[in-house]
Every structure is written in C-alpha cells, then in structure tokens.
XYZ file of C-alpha atoms in Angstrom:
715
model
C 4.104 2.249 59.323
C 2.887 0.465 56.489
C -0.342 -0.793 58.139
C -1.126 2.988 58.940
C -0.520 3.991 55.288
C -2.874 0.958 54.273
C -5.540 2.332 56.706
C -5.459 5.719 55.590
C -5.993 4.561 51.782
C -9.049 2.824 52.699
C -10.295 5.996 54.663
C -9.810 8.060 51.372
C -10.784 5.420 48.929
C -13.550 3.037 50.442
C -15.268 0.711 48.530
C -19.027 0.637 47.985
C -19.554 -2.136 50.551
C -17.040 -0.445 53.049
C -18.884 2.748 52.605
C -22.215 1.192 53.456
C -21.000 -0.733 56.538
C -19.246 2.652 57.590
C -22.576 4.730 57.103
C -24.605 2.111 59.085
C -22.011 2.126 61.870
C -22.191 5.972 61.949
C -26.186 5.988 62.174
C -26.129 3.348 65.085
C -23.298 5.568 66.995
C -25.274 8.580 66.924
C -28.669 6.938 67.621
C -27.162 5.103 70.425
C -25.457 8.451 71.765
C -28.617 10.516 71.327
C -30.715 7.818 73.215
C -28.237 7.583 76.005
C -28.428 11.504 76.500
C -32.273 11.055 76.315
C -32.115 8.068 79.200
C -29.733 10.225 81.144
C -27.098 7.679 81.196
C -23.898 9.009 82.965
C -21.442 7.577 80.585
C -22.637 7.286 77.056
C -19.238 6.472 75.739
C -19.641 2.891 76.895
C -22.748 2.522 74.834
C -20.487 3.582 71.588
C -17.906 1.500 72.428
C -20.221 -1.490 72.419
C -21.391 -0.482 69.047
C -17.669 -0.571 67.813
C -17.480 -4.149 69.290
C -20.480 -5.590 67.726
C -20.574 -3.957 64.293
C -19.673 -6.277 61.476
C -19.963 -5.996 57.548
C -22.942 -8.282 57.565
C -26.313 -7.573 59.679
C -26.411 -11.303 60.346
C -22.956 -11.506 61.692
C -23.773 -8.101 63.851
C -26.997 -9.828 65.346
C -25.119 -12.884 66.375
C -22.336 -10.828 67.907
C -24.745 -8.752 69.547
C -26.359 -11.718 71.296
C -22.966 -12.853 72.388
C -22.314 -9.340 73.671
C -25.411 -9.151 75.898
C -24.688 -12.776 77.280
C -21.117 -12.089 77.907
C -21.606 -8.609 79.307
C -24.362 -9.721 81.871
C -22.487 -12.560 83.086
C -19.136 -10.474 83.406
C -21.185 -7.841 85.302
C -22.458 -10.591 87.677
C -18.991 -12.077 88.131
C -17.434 -8.558 88.982
C -20.222 -7.877 91.525
C -19.458 -11.377 93.199
C -15.607 -10.693 93.278
C -16.186 -7.186 94.818
C -18.387 -8.864 97.477
C -15.853 -11.477 98.368
C -12.850 -9.191 98.694
C -13.756 -5.517 99.158
C -10.477 -4.767 101.220
C -8.285 -7.376 99.929
C -6.638 -5.830 96.936
C -4.444 -9.174 96.161
C -6.981 -11.790 96.413
C -9.444 -9.605 94.512
C -6.684 -9.008 91.560
C -5.702 -12.811 91.662
C -9.566 -13.869 91.435
C -10.281 -11.474 88.637
C -7.098 -12.567 86.776
C -8.059 -16.084 87.117
C -11.751 -15.266 85.407
C -10.014 -13.443 82.771
C -7.868 -16.677 82.141
C -10.637 -18.815 82.155
C -12.850 -16.714 79.550
C -9.905 -16.198 77.516
C -9.441 -19.857 77.318
C -13.153 -20.499 76.536
C -12.847 -17.683 73.715
C -9.731 -19.601 72.202
C -11.311 -22.998 72.343
C -14.433 -22.013 70.860
C -15.614 -19.920 67.659
C -17.869 -17.514 66.441
C -20.623 -16.468 68.800
C -19.515 -18.635 71.812
C -16.073 -17.214 71.410
C -17.015 -13.603 71.740
C -19.609 -14.380 74.515
C -16.551 -15.694 76.702
C -14.216 -13.090 75.558
C -16.790 -10.128 76.563
C -17.469 -12.043 79.819
C -13.903 -11.742 80.781
C -12.961 -8.197 80.391
C -16.386 -6.889 81.118
C -15.677 -8.419 84.816
C -12.134 -6.458 84.838
C -14.030 -3.235 83.382
C -16.710 -3.332 86.067
C -14.490 -4.496 88.885
C -11.786 -1.825 88.231
C -14.336 1.131 87.857
C -16.261 0.187 90.950
C -13.136 0.244 93.292
C -13.709 3.888 94.450
C -17.443 3.440 95.432
C -17.398 -0.353 96.346
C -21.181 0.074 97.509
C -22.091 1.147 94.340
C -20.893 -2.001 92.419
C -24.181 -3.498 91.797
C -25.674 -0.240 90.252
C -22.563 0.174 88.257
C -23.011 -3.349 86.918
C -26.540 -2.531 86.037
C -25.380 0.565 84.208
C -23.001 -1.227 82.051
C -25.729 -3.981 81.290
C -28.093 -1.138 80.270
C -25.778 0.842 78.214
C -24.699 -2.600 76.088
C -28.403 -3.370 75.731
C -29.041 -0.021 74.470
C -26.129 -0.424 71.922
C -27.417 -3.673 71.029
C -30.895 -2.445 70.270
C -29.715 0.075 68.163
C -27.233 -1.608 66.184
C -29.907 -4.488 65.649
C -32.712 -1.877 64.530
C -30.074 -0.415 61.921
C -28.792 -3.841 60.865
C -32.286 -4.800 60.279
C -33.487 -1.795 58.379
C -30.352 -2.032 56.356
C -30.454 -5.508 55.527
C -29.791 -6.494 51.874
C -31.186 -10.286 51.700
C -31.014 -10.425 47.852
C -27.413 -9.061 47.724
C -26.507 -11.538 50.663
C -28.226 -14.493 48.663
C -26.247 -13.686 45.541
C -22.837 -13.321 47.401
C -23.551 -16.622 48.851
C -24.319 -18.379 45.581
C -21.335 -16.581 43.937
C -19.013 -18.284 46.496
C -20.612 -21.641 45.780
C -20.408 -21.345 42.252
C -16.529 -20.197 42.420
C -16.071 -23.109 44.660
C -17.752 -25.603 42.158
C -15.733 -24.293 39.437
C -12.317 -24.504 41.553
C -13.331 -28.073 42.419
C -13.993 -28.944 38.795
C -10.435 -27.483 37.575
C -8.728 -29.101 40.621
C -10.244 -32.584 39.631
C -9.468 -32.088 36.009
C -5.796 -31.250 37.089
C -5.626 -34.188 39.242
C -6.855 -36.754 36.609
C -4.344 -35.457 33.988
C -1.680 -36.089 36.526
C 0.651 -33.340 35.125
C 0.832 -31.091 37.986
C 3.492 -31.152 40.527
C 2.855 -31.889 44.513
C 3.580 -28.337 45.207
C 1.075 -27.399 42.386
C -1.778 -29.737 43.840
C -1.163 -28.502 47.401
C -1.353 -24.926 46.416
C -4.736 -25.655 44.577
C -5.743 -27.606 47.860
C -4.837 -24.432 49.819
C -6.889 -22.336 47.737
C -10.075 -24.731 48.088
C -9.708 -24.980 51.722
C -9.289 -21.297 52.247
C -12.702 -20.874 50.257
C -14.617 -23.608 52.234
C -13.439 -21.959 55.382
C -14.546 -18.675 54.395
C -18.107 -19.885 53.169
C -18.653 -21.990 56.222
C -17.890 -18.937 58.294
C -20.386 -17.001 55.955
C -22.745 -19.839 56.255
C -22.956 -19.431 60.010
C -23.905 -15.822 60.070
C -25.930 -15.434 56.913
C -29.402 -16.565 58.158
C -30.309 -13.270 59.503
C -29.583 -11.418 56.358
C -31.335 -13.969 54.101
C -34.356 -15.742 55.373
C -34.533 -17.760 52.194
C -31.309 -19.473 52.971
C -32.212 -19.985 56.723
C -35.326 -21.884 55.434
C -33.001 -24.131 53.576
C -30.698 -24.930 56.458
C -30.476 -28.457 56.176
C -29.337 -28.197 52.325
C -26.989 -25.526 53.108
C -25.117 -27.655 55.716
C -25.307 -30.545 53.450
C -23.653 -28.583 50.665
C -21.071 -27.767 53.068
C -20.342 -31.237 54.087
C -20.043 -32.282 50.269
C -17.424 -29.738 49.878
C -15.484 -31.107 52.701
C -15.842 -34.527 51.373
C -14.812 -33.810 48.004
C -11.460 -32.163 49.254
C -10.921 -35.518 50.681
C -11.664 -37.617 47.638
C -9.750 -35.363 45.187
C -6.456 -36.420 47.478
C -7.312 -39.939 47.355
C -7.989 -39.919 43.696
C -4.574 -38.458 43.028
C -2.635 -40.656 45.147
C -4.456 -43.534 43.174
C -3.461 -42.061 39.812
C 0.251 -41.742 40.669
C 0.155 -45.151 41.832
C -1.210 -46.516 38.606
C 1.134 -44.467 36.535
C 4.146 -45.824 38.458
C 3.014 -49.517 37.563
C 1.469 -49.170 34.150
C 3.442 -50.413 31.146
C 2.587 -48.729 27.724
C -0.217 -46.618 26.909
C -3.697 -47.007 28.358
C -6.579 -48.970 26.497
C -8.179 -47.023 23.903
C -11.896 -46.916 25.952
C -10.002 -45.582 28.808
C -8.473 -42.910 26.804
C -11.860 -42.058 25.162
C -13.363 -42.004 28.839
C -10.894 -40.056 30.051
C -11.000 -37.422 27.395
C -14.910 -36.983 27.732
C -14.418 -36.777 31.459
C -11.675 -33.923 31.127
C -13.889 -32.074 28.383
C -16.776 -32.238 30.714
C -14.859 -31.119 33.890
C -13.392 -28.148 31.770
C -16.959 -27.035 30.588
C -17.991 -27.326 34.405
C -14.958 -25.164 35.462
C -15.898 -22.522 33.002
C -19.796 -22.322 33.317
C -20.185 -23.517 36.947
C -23.890 -23.451 38.102
C -24.839 -21.847 34.807
C -24.036 -25.073 32.816
C -27.338 -26.167 31.070
C -29.576 -29.133 32.063
C -28.721 -30.865 28.816
C -25.064 -30.793 29.520
C -25.579 -31.916 33.024
C -27.116 -34.976 31.920
C -23.534 -36.144 30.855
C -23.124 -36.426 34.768
C -24.964 -39.593 34.975
C -23.643 -40.896 31.571
C -19.934 -40.665 32.396
C -20.697 -42.155 35.943
C -22.214 -45.186 34.168
C -19.377 -45.513 31.839
C -16.921 -45.558 34.738
C -18.765 -47.915 36.731
C -18.767 -50.044 33.547
C -15.035 -49.517 33.399
C -14.692 -50.904 37.028
C -16.688 -53.743 36.201
C -14.334 -54.610 33.416
C -11.452 -54.134 35.737
C -13.121 -57.045 38.198
C -13.277 -59.203 34.922
C -9.839 -58.959 33.783
C -7.883 -61.910 35.046
C -4.843 -62.628 32.992
C -4.500 -59.680 31.220
C -3.563 -57.314 34.401
C -1.628 -58.088 37.279
C -3.697 -58.474 40.268
C -2.411 -55.251 42.137
C -2.909 -52.999 38.964
C -6.420 -54.565 38.508
C -7.279 -53.290 42.228
C -5.737 -50.029 41.613
C -7.587 -49.769 38.070
C -10.941 -50.912 39.721
C -10.341 -48.182 42.699
C -9.534 -45.440 40.437
C -12.530 -45.830 37.988
C -14.943 -46.369 41.142
C -13.546 -43.220 42.730
C -13.893 -41.133 39.568
C -17.685 -42.340 39.314
C -18.426 -41.088 42.668
C -16.635 -37.974 42.109
C -18.707 -37.096 39.216
C -21.648 -38.367 41.365
C -20.782 -35.890 44.049
C -20.216 -32.927 41.624
C -23.778 -33.431 40.385
C -25.285 -33.548 43.944
C -23.512 -30.343 44.700
C -25.161 -28.777 41.556
C -28.625 -30.183 42.589
C -28.056 -28.996 46.032
C -27.245 -25.386 45.291
C -30.303 -25.347 42.470
C -32.724 -26.778 45.302
C -31.608 -23.830 47.688
C -31.872 -21.344 45.002
C -35.294 -22.444 43.740
C -36.588 -23.149 47.472
C -37.318 -26.738 46.784
C -36.232 -30.036 48.710
C -33.047 -31.573 47.414
C -32.504 -34.774 45.582
C -29.294 -35.990 47.464
C -28.820 -39.453 49.334
C -25.253 -39.090 49.846
C -24.806 -38.270 53.656
C -27.347 -36.533 55.834
C -26.551 -33.092 56.939
C -24.537 -32.472 59.924
C -22.548 -30.042 62.154
C -18.974 -29.507 61.106
C -16.779 -30.526 64.252
C -14.024 -28.287 64.736
C -10.357 -28.701 65.992
C -10.265 -27.769 69.500
C -6.961 -26.534 70.485
C -6.575 -27.329 74.289
C -3.151 -26.350 74.268
C -3.389 -22.990 72.770
C -6.350 -21.977 75.070
C -4.201 -22.980 78.225
C -1.266 -20.794 76.808
C -3.671 -17.710 76.050
C -5.213 -18.149 79.557
C -1.939 -18.294 81.123
C -0.682 -14.966 79.424
C -4.097 -13.071 80.040
C -3.698 -14.241 83.933
C -0.087 -13.238 83.851
C -0.536 -9.727 82.225
C -3.393 -8.800 84.304
C -1.867 -9.977 87.547
C 1.144 -7.941 86.762
C -0.985 -4.817 86.025
C -2.960 -5.211 89.259
C 0.451 -5.456 91.332
C 1.702 -2.335 89.722
C -1.659 -0.503 90.565
C -1.295 -2.135 94.393
C 2.224 -1.214 94.829
C 2.261 2.350 93.179
C -1.331 3.258 94.497
C -1.750 5.166 91.515
C -5.360 5.570 90.798
C -4.843 5.956 86.988
C -3.405 2.574 86.905
C -6.856 1.084 87.070
C -7.440 2.185 83.658
C -4.226 0.597 82.377
C -5.536 -2.724 84.065
C -8.537 -2.276 81.882
C -6.621 -1.928 78.711
C -4.649 -5.085 79.566
C -7.708 -6.822 80.173
C -9.124 -6.020 76.703
C -5.834 -6.706 74.843
C -4.735 -9.972 76.554
C -8.315 -11.456 76.036
C -10.139 -9.957 72.797
C -6.783 -9.947 71.064
C -5.386 -13.406 72.290
C -8.497 -14.869 69.969
C -6.942 -13.697 66.564
C -4.586 -16.154 64.749
C -1.532 -13.705 65.253
C -2.380 -12.138 68.753
C 0.976 -10.056 68.834
C 0.414 -8.627 65.627
C -3.275 -7.956 66.452
C -2.166 -6.145 69.972
C 0.444 -4.198 67.760
C -2.441 -2.810 65.559
C -4.637 -1.922 68.732
C -1.465 0.023 69.903
C -1.104 1.797 66.781
C -4.841 2.834 66.978
C -4.181 3.830 70.520
C -1.323 6.152 69.148
C -3.567 7.894 66.709
C -6.270 8.000 69.664
C -3.759 9.854 71.603
C -3.541 12.909 68.869
C -7.209 12.638 67.924
C -8.636 12.644 71.478
C -6.251 15.619 72.365
C -7.876 17.479 69.446
C -11.171 16.746 70.682
C -10.497 17.464 74.412
C -8.545 20.639 74.134
C -10.039 22.194 70.990
C -13.291 20.954 69.561
C -15.223 19.698 72.539
C -14.812 22.916 74.458
C -16.726 24.654 71.609
C -19.847 22.449 71.860
C -22.968 23.937 72.972
C -25.890 21.415 72.140
C -25.880 17.958 71.316
C -26.243 18.264 67.664
C -22.929 20.214 67.411
C -21.364 17.332 69.424
C -22.971 14.783 66.795
C -21.295 17.002 63.924
C -17.934 17.231 65.487
C -18.037 13.283 66.123
C -18.947 12.439 62.464
C -15.365 12.283 60.911
C -13.971 10.321 63.858
C -16.912 7.927 63.482
C -16.404 7.539 59.863
C -12.562 6.757 60.174
C -13.224 4.178 62.781
C -16.130 2.449 61.119
C -13.908 2.161 57.699
C -11.177 0.272 59.831
C -13.858 -2.204 61.334
C -14.727 -3.028 57.917
C -12.026 -5.520 57.358
C -10.154 -7.696 59.416
C -6.592 -6.436 58.174
C -7.418 -2.875 59.732
C -9.905 -3.945 62.485
C -7.294 -3.912 65.372
C -6.330 -0.199 64.448
C -9.840 0.815 64.292
C -10.718 -1.042 67.310
C -7.913 0.771 69.010
C -8.528 4.139 67.761
C -12.426 4.097 68.569
C -12.272 2.489 71.942
C -9.036 4.473 73.178
C -10.547 7.791 71.851
C -13.849 7.752 73.561
C -12.191 6.233 76.736
C -9.820 9.293 76.741
C -12.156 12.427 75.857
C -15.563 11.109 76.908
C -18.396 11.973 75.943
C -20.241 12.002 79.151
C -23.682 13.027 80.419
C -22.822 14.743 83.687
C -21.116 18.108 84.134
C -19.298 19.068 81.142
C -19.431 17.003 77.798
C -16.092 15.636 78.436
C -13.427 14.129 80.769
C -11.322 16.924 82.608
C -7.730 17.700 81.141
C -6.342 15.893 84.312
C -8.158 13.068 83.633
C -7.032 12.736 79.901
C -3.195 13.200 80.812
C -3.761 10.416 83.530
C -5.681 8.182 81.319
C -3.229 8.604 78.389
C -0.513 7.651 80.799
C -2.325 4.604 81.849
C -3.262 3.513 78.484
C 0.059 3.633 77.074
C 1.648 1.636 80.188
C -1.016 -0.767 79.618
C -0.330 -1.274 76.013
C 3.277 -1.591 76.376
C 2.849 -4.081 79.280
C 0.629 -6.020 76.776
C 2.901 -6.242 74.215
C 5.740 -7.211 76.624
C 3.621 -9.993 77.700
C 2.796 -11.118 74.227
C 6.491 -10.979 73.349
C 7.893 -12.990 76.331
C 5.370 -15.232 77.573
C 4.780 -17.860 75.014
C 5.979 -16.020 71.884
C 4.344 -16.678 68.580
C 6.286 -18.897 66.703
C 4.553 -20.376 63.617
C 7.067 -23.160 63.125
C 6.611 -24.631 66.519
C 3.124 -24.262 66.200
C 2.741 -26.186 62.717
C 4.962 -28.842 64.421
C 2.279 -29.204 67.275
C -0.609 -29.345 64.907
C 1.080 -32.064 62.818
C 1.437 -34.024 65.997
C -2.265 -33.539 66.726
C -2.999 -34.682 63.241
C -0.872 -37.883 63.738
C -2.869 -38.479 67.046
C -6.176 -38.098 65.090
C -5.284 -40.731 62.624
C -4.412 -43.107 65.298
C -7.697 -42.282 67.256
C -9.659 -42.950 64.231
C -8.597 -46.541 64.739
C -9.530 -47.169 67.941
C -13.462 -46.631 67.971
C -16.029 -48.264 65.648
C -16.070 -47.676 62.051
C -19.033 -45.339 60.978
C -19.833 -42.511 58.692
C -20.198 -40.079 61.537
C -16.685 -40.790 63.071
C -15.274 -40.219 59.514
C -16.826 -37.272 58.766
C -15.602 -35.931 62.224
C -11.968 -36.784 61.270
C -12.338 -35.118 57.693
C -13.812 -32.086 58.988
C -11.334 -31.709 61.740
C -8.517 -32.279 59.392
C -9.770 -29.514 57.038
C -10.145 -27.114 59.972
C -6.699 -27.880 61.137
C -5.335 -27.356 57.609
C -6.912 -23.970 57.443
C -5.298 -23.211 60.535
C -1.916 -24.006 58.994
C -2.679 -22.011 55.983
C -3.141 -18.976 58.288
C 0.179 -19.763 59.815
C 2.219 -20.210 56.592
C 2.631 -16.508 55.581
C 4.452 -15.871 58.886
C 6.974 -18.218 58.170
C 9.645 -19.038 55.445
C 10.663 -22.348 56.907
C 10.772 -25.091 54.181
C 9.765 -27.845 56.574
C 6.933 -25.834 58.065
C 5.362 -25.453 54.277
C 6.136 -29.198 53.452
C 3.987 -30.054 56.567
C 1.174 -28.743 55.081
C 1.632 -31.434 52.425
C 2.033 -34.041 54.817
C -1.092 -33.047 56.790
C -2.962 -33.085 53.578
C -1.775 -36.536 52.848
C -2.793 -37.564 56.276
C -6.604 -37.155 55.419
C -6.095 -39.695 52.698
C -4.163 -41.988 54.790
C -7.052 -41.915 57.449
C -9.652 -42.632 54.568
C -7.253 -45.654 53.519
C -6.779 -46.842 57.179
C -10.646 -46.621 57.859
C -11.386 -48.503 54.637
C -8.923 -51.117 55.608
C -10.360 -51.566 59.063
C -13.959 -51.730 57.998
C -13.473 -54.045 54.930
C -11.170 -56.773 56.464
C -13.653 -57.037 59.205
C -16.520 -58.305 57.018
C -14.987 -60.113 54.028
C -15.677 -63.908 54.105
C -12.918 -64.630 51.409
C -10.206 -63.518 54.048
C -8.557 -66.353 56.432
C -8.708 -65.915 60.071
C -4.866 -65.774 60.099
C -4.750 -62.836 57.314
C -7.363 -61.116 59.069
C -5.494 -61.210 62.431
C -2.285 -59.902 60.533
C -4.424 -56.860 58.798
C -5.528 -56.123 62.328
C -2.014 -56.144 63.869
C -0.449 -54.137 60.822
C -3.226 -51.614 61.300
C -2.376 -51.186 65.161
C 1.521 -50.904 64.311
C 0.607 -48.399 61.517
C -1.268 -46.151 63.845
C 0.992 -46.584 66.515
C 4.051 -45.520 64.032
C 1.939 -42.673 62.698
C 1.304 -41.288 66.129
C 4.845 -41.814 67.240
C 3.975 -44.202 70.097
C 6.243 -47.153 69.020
C 9.688 -47.898 67.755
C 8.502 -50.357 65.189
C 11.167 -50.515 62.571
C 9.914 -48.852 59.212
C 11.557 -51.590 57.109
C 9.612 -54.163 58.964
C 6.183 -52.480 58.768
C 6.725 -52.036 54.984
C 7.755 -55.799 54.490
C 4.647 -56.635 56.443
C 2.490 -54.566 54.179
C 4.120 -55.772 51.094
C 3.681 -59.480 52.256
C 0.158 -58.844 52.918
C -0.358 -57.287 49.633
C 1.169 -60.337 47.753
C -1.004 -62.518 49.819
C -4.033 -60.591 48.614
C -2.957 -60.772 45.043
C -2.848 -64.344 45.450
C -6.459 -64.598 46.680
C -7.650 -62.506 44.014
C -6.435 -65.080 41.658
C -7.877 -67.792 43.436
C -11.209 -66.230 44.120
C -11.858 -64.715 40.631
C -15.235 -66.145 40.419
C -16.458 -64.965 44.124
C -19.396 -62.891 44.348
C -18.668 -59.251 43.153
C -19.235 -57.322 46.243
C -16.758 -59.575 48.134
C -14.061 -59.260 45.378
C -14.479 -55.368 45.407
C -13.918 -55.568 49.252
C -10.743 -57.123 48.378
C -9.890 -54.619 45.699
C -10.434 -51.687 48.313
C -8.277 -53.616 50.940
C -5.513 -53.934 48.568
C -5.619 -50.372 47.470
C -5.533 -49.242 51.229
C -2.333 -51.317 51.699
C -0.801 -49.563 48.771
C -1.936 -45.970 49.905
C -0.488 -46.777 53.465
C 2.919 -47.861 52.077
C 3.221 -45.249 49.564
C 2.538 -42.789 52.766
C 5.109 -44.371 54.783
C 7.922 -44.571 52.200
C 7.144 -40.824 51.213
C 7.020 -39.226 54.282
C 8.836 -41.314 56.631
C 11.448 -38.429 57.297
C 8.588 -36.440 58.888
C 7.496 -39.190 61.034
C 10.769 -40.136 62.366
C 10.840 -38.705 66.164
C 14.565 -37.615 65.807
C 13.397 -34.871 63.220
C 10.664 -33.535 65.398
C 13.043 -31.635 68.102
C 12.454 -31.595 71.878
C 8.818 -31.324 72.733
C 8.081 -27.490 73.659
C 4.924 -25.531 74.935
C 4.663 -23.081 72.076
C 2.213 -21.719 69.425
C-alpha cells in the first residue's frame, strides 16, 4: 500500500521538473491521438501507449528510446508475420516459437543496457502483440503489422517533436556540471579521509558506495545527454575521458588506503617532520577542494603541481634511504608517496577536463585516451530471465489453447509485457508488483471512463478534456523509476481496457471491457506466480554469484598480455559489478552479503597489484631467472586460489610470498646503486607482494570453497 500512497503524494505535490515532464508527455499524447484520428488509424490507443513507453525525463533519453522503439517494433512485427506464416493452423508450435522469440529478446534485453536493451525488449513483446491480435484474421497479419509500425512511428514523431521543442540544453548542461562538481568534491573528501587513515573499513566502504553510485548515475546521464546539450556532444571525447578518470581514481583510492594501512602497521614512532608538513599541506588542499570543487581559483590550483613535485621528491628520498629504513618499509614509503603524487595529478586533470568541456576548448590531459566503458555481461541472469519468459508465455498460451477463451489472448499479451519488460529491472518481481498495482488502479479508472465518461463524448475536443486527468496521473508516475511501474501499469492497462478507438463508438464495448479485465488480471497473476516460483529473486545468492564472477575476472586478468586497455576494462567492469551489488544490498539484511561488497572492492586493488607484479617482474634486469620463475609461479597459484580452481594451502602460499618478499628486500640492499627505474620496479614488485599477502590474510574466509555453499542457479 505504501507505494500507492507515495504515488498519490507525487501526483498532488509534483516538483518543477516532474510537472514539466508531465506537461510534455500530455502534449505528446494529445498530439499523437489527434493525428491518429486525422489519419484514420483504427486503434489510436496503441500510439498513446507507445508514447508512455518512450517518454523519459530528458529529451535525449526520449529520443534514444524512440529510436529503439522503432527498431524493436519493426523487427518484432516482421517476426510475428513470419511465425504466423509458418504456423497458421498449428497453435502449439505457434506458441512455442513465439515463446522462444520472447525468451531470446528478453535475454538480449537483460544482457545489454540502455538503447540496445530497450530495442530487444520491444522486439519481443511487439511480436507477441501482433501475433496474438492477428489470430482472428490471419490473412490480415501483414496489414496489422504495418499498422502497428505506423502507429509507433506516429508516436515517436510526436514525442520527438515535443522533446526537441521543449529541450533545455542550458539546464541539462548545468545539471551535468553540477554532478561532476559534486563528484570532484566527494573524491577530494574521500581522498582526505583515506590519507588521514582514521575511518573504519565500514566507513570507507560506505564512501566508496556513494561515489560508485554517483559515477554510475553520471555514466547513464552521459549516454543520453547529447541530444539535450549539443555543447557536450561536441566534446564527446573529453566527456568520455572524464568518466574514465573517475573510474580510475576510485581504484587508486582503494590502493592508496591499503598502502597507508600497511605502513601504519610497520612504522615505529612518529613520521619525519618533512612528511608531516607535506601531509598537512596536502590535507588542507584536499579539504579546500572538497569545499570549493570546480570553483577553486586558478591561484589555488597551482598547488596541485607544487604538491605533486614535493611528493615525487619525497619518493626520491625514500629511494636513497639505505640504512635509516628497512627495505620493506622503504618500498611502501616510496609507493605511497608516488601514488599520492599521481592522485594529485589525476585530480588536477579532472578539473582541467571539466573546464575544457565547459569552455569548449581542447583538454590538456595525457593520462589515458578516452575509451568506452566495458560493462559486466551477466549471461547467467540473461539465461534465467529468458527461461522465465519462455515458461510464462508458454503457460499462458496453453491456457488459451485448452480453454479456447478468446479473451485469453489479451492475457498472453500482458504476460509478454510483464515477463520481458520488467525482467530488465534490478528487482523484477517488485517491478511486476508495481505494474499489477497500476493494473488494479486501471480497473477502477477504466470502468469510470468506460461506463460513465466516454459515453458522454460528442466530439474529439471533449474526449481530450476527459483524458487530461488520466494522462497527468500517468505522466507523473513515469517521471521517476520508483513509480514508473505503477504509472506504466495504469497507463497501458487503462487504454487497453477502454480504447479509445476510431471505428464505431469511441471505446470498447462493455463485453470487451469485462473480458479484457478478466484476462489482464489472470495474466498479471500468472506473471507474479512465475516471478515468485521460477528463479525467485534472492539477493544473497546473486551477490555470491557476482563475487564468484569477480574472482574469475581477477584470474582472467593474469592470463593475457599486460596492457592499459585490459587493465581499464577490468576496472570498468569491476565498478559496474560493484554498482550492481549496491542495487542489491537494500534488499538483504545478510551480514555476509554486505561484507562481500568490501571484498569485491578489495578485489579491484588486488587486480591492480597482480597486474603490477606481472608487468614489473618480466622486464626488471635485476631479478634473477630463478626468482622471476618463482614470481610467475606465485602469480599462477594466487590467481587459481582466488578463482577457487586449486586446493593450494593458504599457509604455503603466504610462506612463498613472505620468502619472495625477503629475497627482494635483500636485493634492494645489494642493488642500492642500480639505475633508479630498475630500483623503482623492485619497489613496485615488493609492494604488490605485500598487497597480495594482506588480501589473502584478511579475506581468506571468503575465499574458502567450504563457505560458499552449494552452487546454485539463482539471482
């Protein structure tokens, strides 16, 4: 009941952005309906329903979804014609083939994101809609398919025109830079907390959760904003590069914190005075950046390069300390100072990129070239959603075949929509429940229109006036993800139940209303049962599975050649997977599931350390062949242990890491006068060994196969 209460609160008290979106959606719906009557389309309701499906708060999102709507509807309609031609008088093969197509499209919609996902989903349930509606007049299937595509094109054209006319590029640009500014402030605050080293692991994980959520939202926003803000579209490369930097800085902060903790464990006494002064200046600067963000004046930004040079100089001093510091501690001190210099450099580059985008000039950033963020592909979840869609549609089709109830065809359509469109949501059962809540409202609302309001209509102007309240309530629901399911259920179901139509009367007959109402309720109940019984949503098992996939990704990182592209792909997929876990955590109170987020976060730093060990150990001329072979073997053993592919004893692996570390410490002392770059490579290898050993000691309980439970195919 609470979701409905929240929905009605939004309807009564919409914010300015919600009201503008509702107004834009109403105008698009009325324009679509008016043109549908002008062009003498038989069922204008399908055009209005297409408007509901493609409408999004931002014009760019709407235009991209409109493109997917056209592609998906066209392909789905063509497939429906083909299936009907193959099985005109064979209902069982007809339903099996249709269910297979819906399953394939649902899998594609789950696997992909954004526009591609929507095109797959639309292609699936459009085929179901066209095929089921064409059954009474099978010879007319092609014409029905053409009509549905025409209605979709009309809706897309109207929505696009309204979106372009109401676009607010300046507001969208301001919103984008406000998000970037907020992220820079969060990063600076997070970096200061990590350097102070006073926060707990739980507090650090909470900060990382917040930042990862903001990065995910910004990336989703970036993929849709170009139609709204041509200024940002022209700086596509810089915008992409800025997003890359945010991902990489998140990983760097995890590494930096781990190194800080390792030094704190080994350091005796107070830090040197020059280090204390340097840390004080750095923290003061980061606090200023956390407060001012992009508004920091140019004179203050000059401290970036000054602090960076000071940290590089401190790292150089660590290289030259032979007797005053143990070799292990010297490696850690050098690595921490070097990482802090690179962190400051990266923050400076982020500010430079943000300014360059806003000012419309080329950016001065040489850190990495812009590249598309690879996303985590969940093939198992796609297979589960596909299986569920197939089972649901086949059950609905068998009910139609066995009962010969003509209204059951409408129930099949609802099942197709619920088991494909809602399957792409993070929590599909909840999304389906919201849709059914909207369906319940639609039964009441459509009854009022069917039996009271529509019979009084004498012209199209009066029809438009009567539809205004319904369109407003639906549009408000579509404005936010939390209420979109209810709004979609209310809008689609209401227009399916009472029309309007352009043949005979303005609406469906009373018999049709009752028949459709019964079919939609049955279809909704069947869909909920399938979601509840077939691969039921279990956040704990799904987080466990994502953790196993993270472990496999860490192992896979070691099996190919070392390159910046592979490292960035690993980090990008890790961020995407962490974002998925973030969406699942509110659904569970399981302590292990919450702890696994921290372990997944640590796996990002572990991957960086393993890749660093692999890269540096191959090229360092100071390392003997036997030591290099031992490093390669420990890499393989660690990777296989992380992935759960070996029964290597943890104690033996830790002993090997300790022995190699001691050998490198001795090599440090022997090769103190070696070239600086070779010595720095030894530092990186030693720190990587410490990071790996620390990870294995701290998280060994989560890597033990006995604690994972029996393998299960579940969310």
